[in-house]
CSV table of C-alpha atoms in Angstrom, one decimal:
chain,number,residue,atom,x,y,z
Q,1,UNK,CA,-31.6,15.2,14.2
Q,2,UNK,CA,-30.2,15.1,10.5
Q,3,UNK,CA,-29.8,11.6,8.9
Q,4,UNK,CA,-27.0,10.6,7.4
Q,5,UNK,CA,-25.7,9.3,4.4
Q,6,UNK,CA,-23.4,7.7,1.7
Q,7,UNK,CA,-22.9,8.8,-1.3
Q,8,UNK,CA,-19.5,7.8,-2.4
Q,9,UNK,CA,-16.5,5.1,-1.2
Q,10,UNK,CA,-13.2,4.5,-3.3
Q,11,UNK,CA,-10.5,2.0,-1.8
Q,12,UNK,CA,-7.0,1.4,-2.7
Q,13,UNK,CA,-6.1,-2.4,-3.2
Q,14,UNK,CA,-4.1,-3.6,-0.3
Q,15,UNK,CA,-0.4,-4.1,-0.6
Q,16,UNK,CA,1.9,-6.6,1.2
Q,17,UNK,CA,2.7,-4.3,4.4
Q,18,UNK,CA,6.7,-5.3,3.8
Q,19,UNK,CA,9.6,-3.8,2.2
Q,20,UNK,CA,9.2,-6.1,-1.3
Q,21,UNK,CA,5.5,-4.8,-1.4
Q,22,UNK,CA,4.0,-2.8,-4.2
Q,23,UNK,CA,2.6,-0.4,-2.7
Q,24,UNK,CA,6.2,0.2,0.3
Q,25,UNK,CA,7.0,3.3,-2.6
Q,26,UNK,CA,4.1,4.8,-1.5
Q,27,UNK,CA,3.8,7.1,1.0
Q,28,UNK,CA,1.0,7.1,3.8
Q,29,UNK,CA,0.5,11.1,2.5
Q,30,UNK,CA,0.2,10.2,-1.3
Q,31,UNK,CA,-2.2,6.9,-0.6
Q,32,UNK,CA,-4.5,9.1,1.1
Q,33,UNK,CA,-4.1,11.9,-1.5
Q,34,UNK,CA,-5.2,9.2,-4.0
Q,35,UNK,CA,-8.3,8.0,-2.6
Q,36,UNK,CA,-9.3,11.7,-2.1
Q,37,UNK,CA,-8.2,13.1,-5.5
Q,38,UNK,CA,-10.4,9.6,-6.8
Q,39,UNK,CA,-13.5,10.7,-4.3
Q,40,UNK,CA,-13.5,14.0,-5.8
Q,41,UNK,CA,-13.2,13.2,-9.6
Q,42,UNK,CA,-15.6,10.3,-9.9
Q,43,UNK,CA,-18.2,12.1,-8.5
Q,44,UNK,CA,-17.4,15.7,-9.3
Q,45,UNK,CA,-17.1,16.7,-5.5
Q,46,UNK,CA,-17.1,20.6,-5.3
Q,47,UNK,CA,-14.9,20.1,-2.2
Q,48,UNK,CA,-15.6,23.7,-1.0
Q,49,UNK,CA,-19.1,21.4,0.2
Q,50,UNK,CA,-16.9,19.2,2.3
Q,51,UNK,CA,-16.6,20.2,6.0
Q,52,UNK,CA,-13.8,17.4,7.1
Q,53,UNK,CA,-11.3,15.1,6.0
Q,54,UNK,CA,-11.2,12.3,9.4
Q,55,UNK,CA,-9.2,9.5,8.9
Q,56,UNK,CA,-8.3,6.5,11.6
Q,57,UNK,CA,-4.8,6.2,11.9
Q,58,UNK,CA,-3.2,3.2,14.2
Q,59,UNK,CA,0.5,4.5,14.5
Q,60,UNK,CA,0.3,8.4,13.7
Q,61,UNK,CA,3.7,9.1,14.3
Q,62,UNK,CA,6.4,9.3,11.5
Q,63,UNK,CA,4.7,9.8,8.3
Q,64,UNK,CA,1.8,9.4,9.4
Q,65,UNK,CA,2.2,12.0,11.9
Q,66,UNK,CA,1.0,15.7,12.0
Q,67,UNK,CA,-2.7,15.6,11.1
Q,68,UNK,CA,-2.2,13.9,7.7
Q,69,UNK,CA,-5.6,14.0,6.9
Q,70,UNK,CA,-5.3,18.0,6.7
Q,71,UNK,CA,-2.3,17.1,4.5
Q,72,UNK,CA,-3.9,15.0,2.2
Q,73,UNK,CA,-6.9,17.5,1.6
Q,74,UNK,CA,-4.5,19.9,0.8
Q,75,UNK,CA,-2.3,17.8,-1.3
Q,76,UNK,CA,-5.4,16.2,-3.0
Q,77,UNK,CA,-6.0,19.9,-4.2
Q,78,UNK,CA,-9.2,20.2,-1.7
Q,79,UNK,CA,-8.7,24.1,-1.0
Q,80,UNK,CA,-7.2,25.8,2.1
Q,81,UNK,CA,-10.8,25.9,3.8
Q,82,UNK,CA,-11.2,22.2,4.1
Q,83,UNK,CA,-9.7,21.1,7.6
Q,84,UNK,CA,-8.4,17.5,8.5
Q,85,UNK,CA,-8.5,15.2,11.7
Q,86,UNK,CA,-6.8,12.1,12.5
Q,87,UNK,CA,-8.3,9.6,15.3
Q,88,UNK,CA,-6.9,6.0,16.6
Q,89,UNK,CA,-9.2,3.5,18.0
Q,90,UNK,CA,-6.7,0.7,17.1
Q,91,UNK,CA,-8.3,-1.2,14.8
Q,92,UNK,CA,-11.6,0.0,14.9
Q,93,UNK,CA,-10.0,3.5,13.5
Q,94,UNK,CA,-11.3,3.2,10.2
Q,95,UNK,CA,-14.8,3.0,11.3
Q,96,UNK,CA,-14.6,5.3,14.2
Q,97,UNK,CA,-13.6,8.3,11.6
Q,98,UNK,CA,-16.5,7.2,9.4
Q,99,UNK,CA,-18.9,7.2,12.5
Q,100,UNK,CA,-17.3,10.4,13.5
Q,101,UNK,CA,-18.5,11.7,10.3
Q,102,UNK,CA,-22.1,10.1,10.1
Q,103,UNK,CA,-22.0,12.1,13.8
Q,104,UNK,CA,-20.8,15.7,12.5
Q,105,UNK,CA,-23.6,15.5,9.5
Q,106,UNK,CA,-26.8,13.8,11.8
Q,107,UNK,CA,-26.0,16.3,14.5
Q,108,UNK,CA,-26.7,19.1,11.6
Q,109,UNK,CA,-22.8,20.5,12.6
Q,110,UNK,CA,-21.9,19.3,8.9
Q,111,UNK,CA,-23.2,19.2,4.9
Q,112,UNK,CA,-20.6,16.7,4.1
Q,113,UNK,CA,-17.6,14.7,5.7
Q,114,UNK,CA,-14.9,12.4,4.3
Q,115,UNK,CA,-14.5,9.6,6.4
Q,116,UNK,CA,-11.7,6.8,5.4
Q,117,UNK,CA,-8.3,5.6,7.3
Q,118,UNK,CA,-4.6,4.9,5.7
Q,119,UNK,CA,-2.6,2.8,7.5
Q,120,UNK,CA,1.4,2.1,5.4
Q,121,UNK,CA,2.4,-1.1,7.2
Q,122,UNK,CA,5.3,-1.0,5.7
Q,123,UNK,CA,6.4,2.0,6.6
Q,124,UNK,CA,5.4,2.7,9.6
Q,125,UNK,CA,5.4,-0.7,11.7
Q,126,UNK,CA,3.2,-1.8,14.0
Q,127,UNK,CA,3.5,-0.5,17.2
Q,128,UNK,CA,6.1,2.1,16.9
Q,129,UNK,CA,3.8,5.1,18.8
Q,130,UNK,CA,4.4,3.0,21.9
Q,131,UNK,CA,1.8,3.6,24.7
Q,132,UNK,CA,1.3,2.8,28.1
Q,133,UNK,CA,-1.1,0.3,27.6
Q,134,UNK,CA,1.2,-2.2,26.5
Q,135,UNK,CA,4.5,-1.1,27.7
Q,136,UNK,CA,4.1,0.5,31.3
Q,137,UNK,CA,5.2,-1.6,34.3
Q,138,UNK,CA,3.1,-0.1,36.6
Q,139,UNK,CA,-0.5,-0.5,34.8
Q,140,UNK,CA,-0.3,-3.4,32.2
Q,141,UNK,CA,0.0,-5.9,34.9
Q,142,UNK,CA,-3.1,-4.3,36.1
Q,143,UNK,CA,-4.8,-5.5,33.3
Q,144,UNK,CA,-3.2,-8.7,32.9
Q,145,UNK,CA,-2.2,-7.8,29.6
Q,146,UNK,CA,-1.3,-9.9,27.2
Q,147,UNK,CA,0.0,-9.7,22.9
Q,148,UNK,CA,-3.6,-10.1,20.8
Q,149,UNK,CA,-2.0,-13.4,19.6
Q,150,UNK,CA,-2.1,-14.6,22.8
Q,151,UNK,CA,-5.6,-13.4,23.4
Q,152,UNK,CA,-7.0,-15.2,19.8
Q,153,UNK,CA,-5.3,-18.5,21.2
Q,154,UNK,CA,-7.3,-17.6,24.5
Q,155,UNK,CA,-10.3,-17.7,22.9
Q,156,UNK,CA,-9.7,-20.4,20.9
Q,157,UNK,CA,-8.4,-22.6,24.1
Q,158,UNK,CA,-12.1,-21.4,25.6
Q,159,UNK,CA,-14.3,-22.1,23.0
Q,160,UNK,CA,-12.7,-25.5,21.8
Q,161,UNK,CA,-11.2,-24.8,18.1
Q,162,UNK,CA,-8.8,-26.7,16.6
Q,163,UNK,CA,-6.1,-25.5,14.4
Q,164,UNK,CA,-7.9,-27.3,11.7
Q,165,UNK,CA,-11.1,-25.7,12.4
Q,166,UNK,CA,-9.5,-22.2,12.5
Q,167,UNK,CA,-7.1,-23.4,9.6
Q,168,UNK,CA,-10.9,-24.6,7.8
Q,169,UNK,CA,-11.8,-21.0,8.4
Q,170,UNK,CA,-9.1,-19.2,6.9
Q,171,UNK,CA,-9.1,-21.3,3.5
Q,172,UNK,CA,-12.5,-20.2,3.2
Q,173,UNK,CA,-11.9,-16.4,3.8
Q,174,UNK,CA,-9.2,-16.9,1.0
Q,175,UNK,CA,-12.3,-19.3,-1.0
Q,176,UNK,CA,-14.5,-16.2,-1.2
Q,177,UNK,CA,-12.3,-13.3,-1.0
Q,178,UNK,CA,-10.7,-15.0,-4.3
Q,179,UNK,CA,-14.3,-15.4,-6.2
Q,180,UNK,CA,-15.1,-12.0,-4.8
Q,181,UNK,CA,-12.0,-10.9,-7.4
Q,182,UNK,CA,-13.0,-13.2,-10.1
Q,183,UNK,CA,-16.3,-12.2,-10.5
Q,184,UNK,CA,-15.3,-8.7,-9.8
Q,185,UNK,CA,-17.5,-7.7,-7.0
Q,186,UNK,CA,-14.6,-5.2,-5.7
Q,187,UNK,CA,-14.2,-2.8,-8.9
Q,188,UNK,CA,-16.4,-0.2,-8.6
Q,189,UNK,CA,-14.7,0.9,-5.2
Q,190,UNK,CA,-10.8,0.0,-6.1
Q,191,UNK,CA,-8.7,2.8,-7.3
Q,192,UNK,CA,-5.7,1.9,-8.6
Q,193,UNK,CA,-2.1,3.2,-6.7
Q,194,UNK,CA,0.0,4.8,-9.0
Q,195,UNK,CA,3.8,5.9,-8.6
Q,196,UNK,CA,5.5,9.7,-8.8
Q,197,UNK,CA,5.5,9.4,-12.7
Q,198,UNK,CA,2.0,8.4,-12.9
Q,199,UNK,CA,2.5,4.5,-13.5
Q,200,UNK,CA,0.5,1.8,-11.7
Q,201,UNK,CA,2.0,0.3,-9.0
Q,202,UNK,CA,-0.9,-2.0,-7.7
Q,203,UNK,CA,-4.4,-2.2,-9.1
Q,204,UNK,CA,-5.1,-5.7,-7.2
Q,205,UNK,CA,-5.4,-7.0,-3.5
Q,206,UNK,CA,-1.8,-8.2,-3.1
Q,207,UNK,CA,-2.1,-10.5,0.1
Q,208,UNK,CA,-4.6,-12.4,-1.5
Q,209,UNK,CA,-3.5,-16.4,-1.6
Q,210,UNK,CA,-5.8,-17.9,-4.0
Q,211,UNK,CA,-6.0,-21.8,-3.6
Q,212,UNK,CA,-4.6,-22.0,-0.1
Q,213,UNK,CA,-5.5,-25.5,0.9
Q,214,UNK,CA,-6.1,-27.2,4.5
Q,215,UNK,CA,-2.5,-28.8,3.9
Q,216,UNK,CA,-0.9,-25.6,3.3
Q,217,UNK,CA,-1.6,-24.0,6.6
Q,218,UNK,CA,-1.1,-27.4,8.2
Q,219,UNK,CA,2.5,-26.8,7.6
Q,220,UNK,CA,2.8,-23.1,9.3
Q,221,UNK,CA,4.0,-22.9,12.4
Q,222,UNK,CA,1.9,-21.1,15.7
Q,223,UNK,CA,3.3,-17.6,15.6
Q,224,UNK,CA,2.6,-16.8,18.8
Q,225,UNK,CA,3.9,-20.1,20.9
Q,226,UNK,CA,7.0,-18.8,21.7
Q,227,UNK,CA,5.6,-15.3,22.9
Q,228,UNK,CA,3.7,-17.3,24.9
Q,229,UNK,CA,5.9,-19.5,27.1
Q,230,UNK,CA,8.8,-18.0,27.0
Q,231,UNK,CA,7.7,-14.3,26.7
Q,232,UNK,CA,5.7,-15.4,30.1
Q,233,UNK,CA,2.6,-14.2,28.4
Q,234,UNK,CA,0.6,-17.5,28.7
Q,235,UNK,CA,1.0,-17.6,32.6
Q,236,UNK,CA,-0.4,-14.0,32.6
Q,237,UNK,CA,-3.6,-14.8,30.7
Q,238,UNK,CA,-4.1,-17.9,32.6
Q,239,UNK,CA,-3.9,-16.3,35.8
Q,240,UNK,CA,-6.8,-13.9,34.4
Q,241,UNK,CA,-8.4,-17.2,33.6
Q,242,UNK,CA,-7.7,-19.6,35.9
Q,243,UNK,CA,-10.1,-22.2,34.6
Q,244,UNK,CA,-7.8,-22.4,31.4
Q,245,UNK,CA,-4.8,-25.1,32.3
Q,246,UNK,CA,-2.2,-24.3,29.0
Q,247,UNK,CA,-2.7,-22.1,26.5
Q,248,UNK,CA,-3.3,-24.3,22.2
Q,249,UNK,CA,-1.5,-22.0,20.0
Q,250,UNK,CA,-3.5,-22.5,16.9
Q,251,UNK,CA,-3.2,-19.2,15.0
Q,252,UNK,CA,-0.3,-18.9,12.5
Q,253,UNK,CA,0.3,-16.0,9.7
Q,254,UNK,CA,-2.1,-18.1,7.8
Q,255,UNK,CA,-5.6,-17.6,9.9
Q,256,UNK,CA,-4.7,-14.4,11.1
Q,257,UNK,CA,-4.7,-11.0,9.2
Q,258,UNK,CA,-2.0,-10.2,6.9
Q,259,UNK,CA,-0.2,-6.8,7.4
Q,260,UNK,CA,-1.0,-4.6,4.7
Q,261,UNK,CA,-0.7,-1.3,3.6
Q,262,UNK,CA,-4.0,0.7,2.1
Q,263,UNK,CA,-6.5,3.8,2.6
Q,264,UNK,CA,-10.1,4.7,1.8
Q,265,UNK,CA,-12.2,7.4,1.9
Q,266,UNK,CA,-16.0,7.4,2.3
Q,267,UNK,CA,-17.9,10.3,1.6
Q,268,UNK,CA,-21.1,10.9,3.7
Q,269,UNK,CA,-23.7,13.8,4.1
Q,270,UNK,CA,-27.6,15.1,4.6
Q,271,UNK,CA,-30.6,14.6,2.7
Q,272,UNK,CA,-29.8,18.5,1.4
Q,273,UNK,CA,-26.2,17.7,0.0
Q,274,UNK,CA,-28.0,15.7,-2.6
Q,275,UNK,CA,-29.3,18.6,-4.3
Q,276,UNK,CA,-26.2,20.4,-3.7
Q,277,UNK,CA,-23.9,17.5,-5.0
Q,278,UNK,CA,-26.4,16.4,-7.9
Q,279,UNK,CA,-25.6,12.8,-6.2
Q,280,UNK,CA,-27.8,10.2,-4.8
Q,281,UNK,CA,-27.8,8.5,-1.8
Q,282,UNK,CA,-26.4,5.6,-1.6
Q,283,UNK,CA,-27.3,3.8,2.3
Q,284,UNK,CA,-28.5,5.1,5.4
Q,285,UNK,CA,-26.9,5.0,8.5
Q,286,UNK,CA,-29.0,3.6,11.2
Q,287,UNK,CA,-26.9,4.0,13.9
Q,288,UNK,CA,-23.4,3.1,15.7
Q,289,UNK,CA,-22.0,2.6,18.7
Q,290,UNK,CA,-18.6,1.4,20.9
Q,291,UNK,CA,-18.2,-0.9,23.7
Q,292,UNK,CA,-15.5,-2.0,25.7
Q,293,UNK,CA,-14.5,-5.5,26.5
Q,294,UNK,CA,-12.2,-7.1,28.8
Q,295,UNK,CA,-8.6,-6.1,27.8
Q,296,UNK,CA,-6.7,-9.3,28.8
Q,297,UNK,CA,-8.3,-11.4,26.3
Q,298,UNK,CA,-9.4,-8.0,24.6
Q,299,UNK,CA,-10.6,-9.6,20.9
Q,300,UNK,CA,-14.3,-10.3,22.4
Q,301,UNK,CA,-15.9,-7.0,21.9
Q,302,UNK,CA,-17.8,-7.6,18.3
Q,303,UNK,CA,-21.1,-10.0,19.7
Q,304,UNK,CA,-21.2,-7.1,22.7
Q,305,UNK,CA,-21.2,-3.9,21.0
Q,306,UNK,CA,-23.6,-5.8,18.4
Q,307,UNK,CA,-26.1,-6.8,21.2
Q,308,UNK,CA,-26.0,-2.8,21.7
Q,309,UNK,CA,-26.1,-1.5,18.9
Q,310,UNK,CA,-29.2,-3.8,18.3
Q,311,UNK,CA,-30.8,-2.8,20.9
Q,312,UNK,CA,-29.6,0.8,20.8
Q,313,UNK,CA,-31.3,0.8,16.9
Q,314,UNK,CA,-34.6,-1.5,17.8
Q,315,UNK,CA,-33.4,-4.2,15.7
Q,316,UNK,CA,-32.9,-8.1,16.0
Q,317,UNK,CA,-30.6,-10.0,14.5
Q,318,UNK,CA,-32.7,-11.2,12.1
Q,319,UNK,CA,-32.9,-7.4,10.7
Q,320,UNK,CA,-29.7,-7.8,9.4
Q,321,UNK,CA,-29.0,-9.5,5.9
Q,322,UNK,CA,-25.1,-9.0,5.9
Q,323,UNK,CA,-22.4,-9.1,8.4
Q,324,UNK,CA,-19.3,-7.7,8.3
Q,325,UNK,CA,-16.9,-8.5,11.1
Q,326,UNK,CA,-13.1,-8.0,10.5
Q,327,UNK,CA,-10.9,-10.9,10.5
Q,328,UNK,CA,-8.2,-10.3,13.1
Q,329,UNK,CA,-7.7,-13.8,13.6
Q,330,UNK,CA,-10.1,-16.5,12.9
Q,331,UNK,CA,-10.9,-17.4,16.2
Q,332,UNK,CA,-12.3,-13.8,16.8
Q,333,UNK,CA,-15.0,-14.4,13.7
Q,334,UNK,CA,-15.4,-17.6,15.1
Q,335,UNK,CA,-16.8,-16.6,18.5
Q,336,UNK,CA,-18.7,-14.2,16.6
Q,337,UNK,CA,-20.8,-16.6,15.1
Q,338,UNK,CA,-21.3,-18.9,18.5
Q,339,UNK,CA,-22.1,-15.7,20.6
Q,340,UNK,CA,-25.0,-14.5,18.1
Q,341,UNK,CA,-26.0,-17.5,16.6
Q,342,UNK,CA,-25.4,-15.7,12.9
Q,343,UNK,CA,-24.3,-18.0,10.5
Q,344,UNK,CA,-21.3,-18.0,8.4
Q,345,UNK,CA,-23.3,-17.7,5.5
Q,346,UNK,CA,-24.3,-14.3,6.2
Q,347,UNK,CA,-20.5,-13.0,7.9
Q,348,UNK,CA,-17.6,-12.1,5.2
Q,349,UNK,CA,-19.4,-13.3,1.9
Q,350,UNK,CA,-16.9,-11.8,0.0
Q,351,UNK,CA,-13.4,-13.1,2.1
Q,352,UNK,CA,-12.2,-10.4,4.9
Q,353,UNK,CA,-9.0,-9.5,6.4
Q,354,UNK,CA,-7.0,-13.3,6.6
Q,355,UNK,CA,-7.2,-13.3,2.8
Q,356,UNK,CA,-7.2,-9.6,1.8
Q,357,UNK,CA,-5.1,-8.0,4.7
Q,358,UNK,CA,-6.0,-5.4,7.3
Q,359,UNK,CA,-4.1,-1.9,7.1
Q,360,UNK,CA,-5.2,-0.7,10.9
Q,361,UNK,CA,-6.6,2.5,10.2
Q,362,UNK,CA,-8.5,2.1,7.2
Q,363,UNK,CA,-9.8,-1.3,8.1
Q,364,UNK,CA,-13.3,-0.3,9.9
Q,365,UNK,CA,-14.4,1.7,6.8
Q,366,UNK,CA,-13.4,-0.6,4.2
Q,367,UNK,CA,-15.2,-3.2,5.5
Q,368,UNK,CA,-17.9,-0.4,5.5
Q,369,UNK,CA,-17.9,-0.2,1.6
Q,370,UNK,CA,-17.6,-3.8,1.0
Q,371,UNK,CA,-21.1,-4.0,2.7
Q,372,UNK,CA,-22.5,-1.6,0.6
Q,373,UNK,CA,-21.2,-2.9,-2.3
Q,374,UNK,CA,-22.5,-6.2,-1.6
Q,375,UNK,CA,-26.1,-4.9,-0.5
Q,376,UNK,CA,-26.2,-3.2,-4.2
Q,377,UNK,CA,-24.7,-6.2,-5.9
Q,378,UNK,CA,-27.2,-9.4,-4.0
Q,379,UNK,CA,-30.3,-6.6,-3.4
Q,380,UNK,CA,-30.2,-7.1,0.3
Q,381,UNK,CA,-31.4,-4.4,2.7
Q,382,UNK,CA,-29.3,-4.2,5.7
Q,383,UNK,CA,-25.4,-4.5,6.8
Q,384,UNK,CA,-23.7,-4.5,10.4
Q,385,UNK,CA,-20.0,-4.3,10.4
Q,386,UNK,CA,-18.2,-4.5,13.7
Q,387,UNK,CA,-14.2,-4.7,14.2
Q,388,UNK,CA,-12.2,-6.1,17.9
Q,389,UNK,CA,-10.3,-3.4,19.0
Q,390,UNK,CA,-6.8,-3.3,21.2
Q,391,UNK,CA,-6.8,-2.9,24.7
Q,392,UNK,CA,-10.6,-4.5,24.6
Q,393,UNK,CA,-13.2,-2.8,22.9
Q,394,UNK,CA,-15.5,-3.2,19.9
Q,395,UNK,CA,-17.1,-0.5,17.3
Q,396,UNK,CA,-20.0,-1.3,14.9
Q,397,UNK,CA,-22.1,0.6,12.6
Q,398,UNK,CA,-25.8,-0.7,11.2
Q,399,UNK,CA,-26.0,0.9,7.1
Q,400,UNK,CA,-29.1,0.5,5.4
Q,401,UNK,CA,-29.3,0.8,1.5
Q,402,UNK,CA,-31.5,3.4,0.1
C-alpha cells in the first residue's frame, strides 16, 4: 500500500453564517472555486495531475446541490478531465472527504486528490435536506432521538459541569483562538474571499469574539431550555437515561459553535507526485478511522473512535503531541479530555470552533490544517483530530509531520 501525503492546505476565513455576514455574497460554488483556484496558484498545481475534487458537504441541496465539487473544478479552471464528488458525514464531512482522499492515493487508485469541504451557513441553513433520522415518526423514536443541544446538556448533566465550567471553557477557546490571530499562526493557510469585482470581502475569522469574559456569557441565556421542556425533548433523553432526573441546560450561543460560512481544500498525494509536482511533502498520514456512538446523546464518539484509531495505528496516547477535537459545544471537548485523560494543554492550542465557528462541511479538514500548521510552527511530531458527528458517530485521522 501507497502512503499518503500532504502537500498543500488553503482555508477561507470563516464568515458570520447570517444574512449581515461578509462572506452571505458569496456563493457556496465561488468559495470553493476560491480555495481551489488559491490550491492551484500557490503551488503551481498542473491540475491535469489531480484525480478528484471530494468535498464534505452537510446540506447538499440548493446551491450546494449537484456535485458542486465537479462545479468548482470546473469553474476554478481545473480542466474537463478532473471529476468532483460530494460526501456528508454531518460534521465529520470535512474530514471524511480528506480521508476519502488519503484512501484513493494509499490504495495506489490515485496520484493526487483534493480533499476540503464548503459549507454557506448562510445560505443554505441548517437542516434544510431534511432526513429521516430526525424527522421520521416511525424510526426517531426508535432511537430516542433528541436536538444535539439537548444531547451536549446530556453530557454535561452526566459528567457534572457547570455553566461556569463550560462558560470557563469557551472564554478560553476565544483566549487562544484570539492570540492564535495576533501572533499570526493562521496566515499561511488563509486565503482571502473576494467579491464578483475582485474586492476583498473577508480576509479575517469573523465569529471571532476577542475579550469575551466569564461575565459576558453569564448573561446568555440556555438556548436549548425551551426545546427541551416544552419541545418534550428532555423526557425523551431521560427515558434513554433513566439515571438522569432533569436535564441543566448550560450551553448557550456562547459555548457552543458559532454558524459560519467557509471552505478548504487540502491537497494530498504519493511519494511519486513529489517529483511530478516539484513539491515537498508536508505530513504523513498514519491512519483514520470512524466509529459510531450512541445516537440519543450522539456527541460521545471522539474518545471512542480515538481508542481505535490508536489501536488501529499501534499508538498510545502519549504518541500524540497535538490534539484537535472540534468544538461543537464545550461539553463535548470537555468529556474528551475526562475520557482520555489528555490534557487541555495539548487539545485546541490555537482556539477551535466556539471562538472561530464551524461551517459543517469543511470543519473536519480545517481542523486538519490547523494541526499541521501548528506541528510546523511548535516542531512537534504528531496530531490527532477527531470531530462528534449527527446521529452518533465520530471520525479521526492521526497526521505525522515529515
Amino acid at each position: 500500500m501507497s502512503q499518503a501525503f500532504i502537500y498543500d492546505h488553503v482555508r477561507t476565513p470563516r464568515g458570520k453564517g447570517r444574512a449581515d455576514g461578509a462572506l452571505h455574497e458569496i456563493t457556496p460554488l465561488q468559495l470553493a472555486t476560491q480555495v481551489l483556484q488559491a490550491l492551484r496558484d500557490r503551488s503551481r498545481l498542473d491540475t491535469q495531475l489531480i484525480d478528484d475534487v471530494i468535498m464534505g458537504i452537510v446540506s447538499p441541496i440548493g446551491e450546494q446541490g449537484a456535485v458542486l465539487p465537479r462545479s468548482a473544478a470546473l469553474n476554478a479552471g481545473y480542466g474537463d478531465g478532473i471529476p468532483g464528488v460530494q460526501v456528508n458525514r454531518f460534521c465529520a464531512s470535512g474530514l471524511e472527504a480528506f480521508n476519502m482522499a488519503a484512501a484513493k492515493v494509499m490504495s495506489g487508485q490515485s496520484l493526487a486528490v483534493v480533499g476540503g469541504g464548503v459549507e454557506s451557513m448562510s445560505r443554505v441553513p441548517i437542516g434544510s435536506d431534511g432526513g429521516a433520522w430526525p424527522t421520521d415518526p416511525s424510526f426517531a423514536p426508535t432511537i430516542h432521538f433528541t436536538p444535539q443541544g439537548i444531547g451536549a446538556d446530556l453530557i454535561a448533566t452526566i459528567d457534572g459541569y457547570t455553566r461556569e465550567d463550560v462558560d470557563a471553557y469557551a472564554v478560553e477557546s476565544q483566549r487562544r483562538a484570539a492570540a492564535a490571530w495576533e501572533q499570526q499562526r493562521f496566515s499561511g493557510s488563509i486565503v482571502p474571499v473576494r467579491d464578483v469585482i475582485g474586492e476583498i470581502v473577508l480576509a479575517r475569522d469573523e465569529h471571532l469574539r476577542p475579550g469575551t469574559t466569564l461575565a459576558d456569557l453569564g448573561k446568555l441565556k440556555p438556548a436549548f431550555e425551551q426545546l427541551g421542556r416544552m419541545g418534550g425533548f428532555d423526557a425523551v433523553a431521560i427515558q434513554r437515561y433513566p439515571q438522569v432526573e432533569s436535564i441543566r441546560h448550560v450551553h448557550t450561543g456562547g459555548n457552543s459553535s458559532g454558524i459560519v460560512d467557509g471552505a478548504c481544500a487540502i491537497l494530498v498525494g504519493n511519494a511519486a507526485y513529489a517529483a511530478h509536482s516539484g513539491l515537498k511533502p508536508r505530513a504523513r498520514i498514519r491512519a483514520f478511522t470512524s466509529i459510531g456512538s450512541e445516537p440519543s446523546i450522539m456527541l460521545t464518539g471522539p474518545a471512542l473512535v480515538t481508542a481505535k484509531l490508536l489501536k488501529q495505528a499501534g499508538m498510545a496516547l502519549a504518541d500524540i503531541d497535538l490534539f484537535e477535537v472540534n468544538e461543537a459545544f464545550a461539553s463535548v471537548v470537555m468529556r474528551f479530555m475526562r475520557a482520555t485523560g489528555v490534557a487541555h494543554e495539548k487539545i485546541n492550542v490555537n482556539g477551535g470552533a466556539i471562538a472561530l465557528g464551524h461551517p459543517l462541511g469543511a470543519t473536519g479538514a480545517i481542523i486538519v490544517g490547523t494541526a499541521l500548521d501548528e506541528l510546523e510552527r511548535s516542531g512537534k511530531s504528531t496530531a490527532l483530530c477527531t470531530l462528534c458527528v449527527g446521529a452518533g458517530m465520530g471520525t479521526a485521522v492521526i497526521i505525522e509531520r515529515v
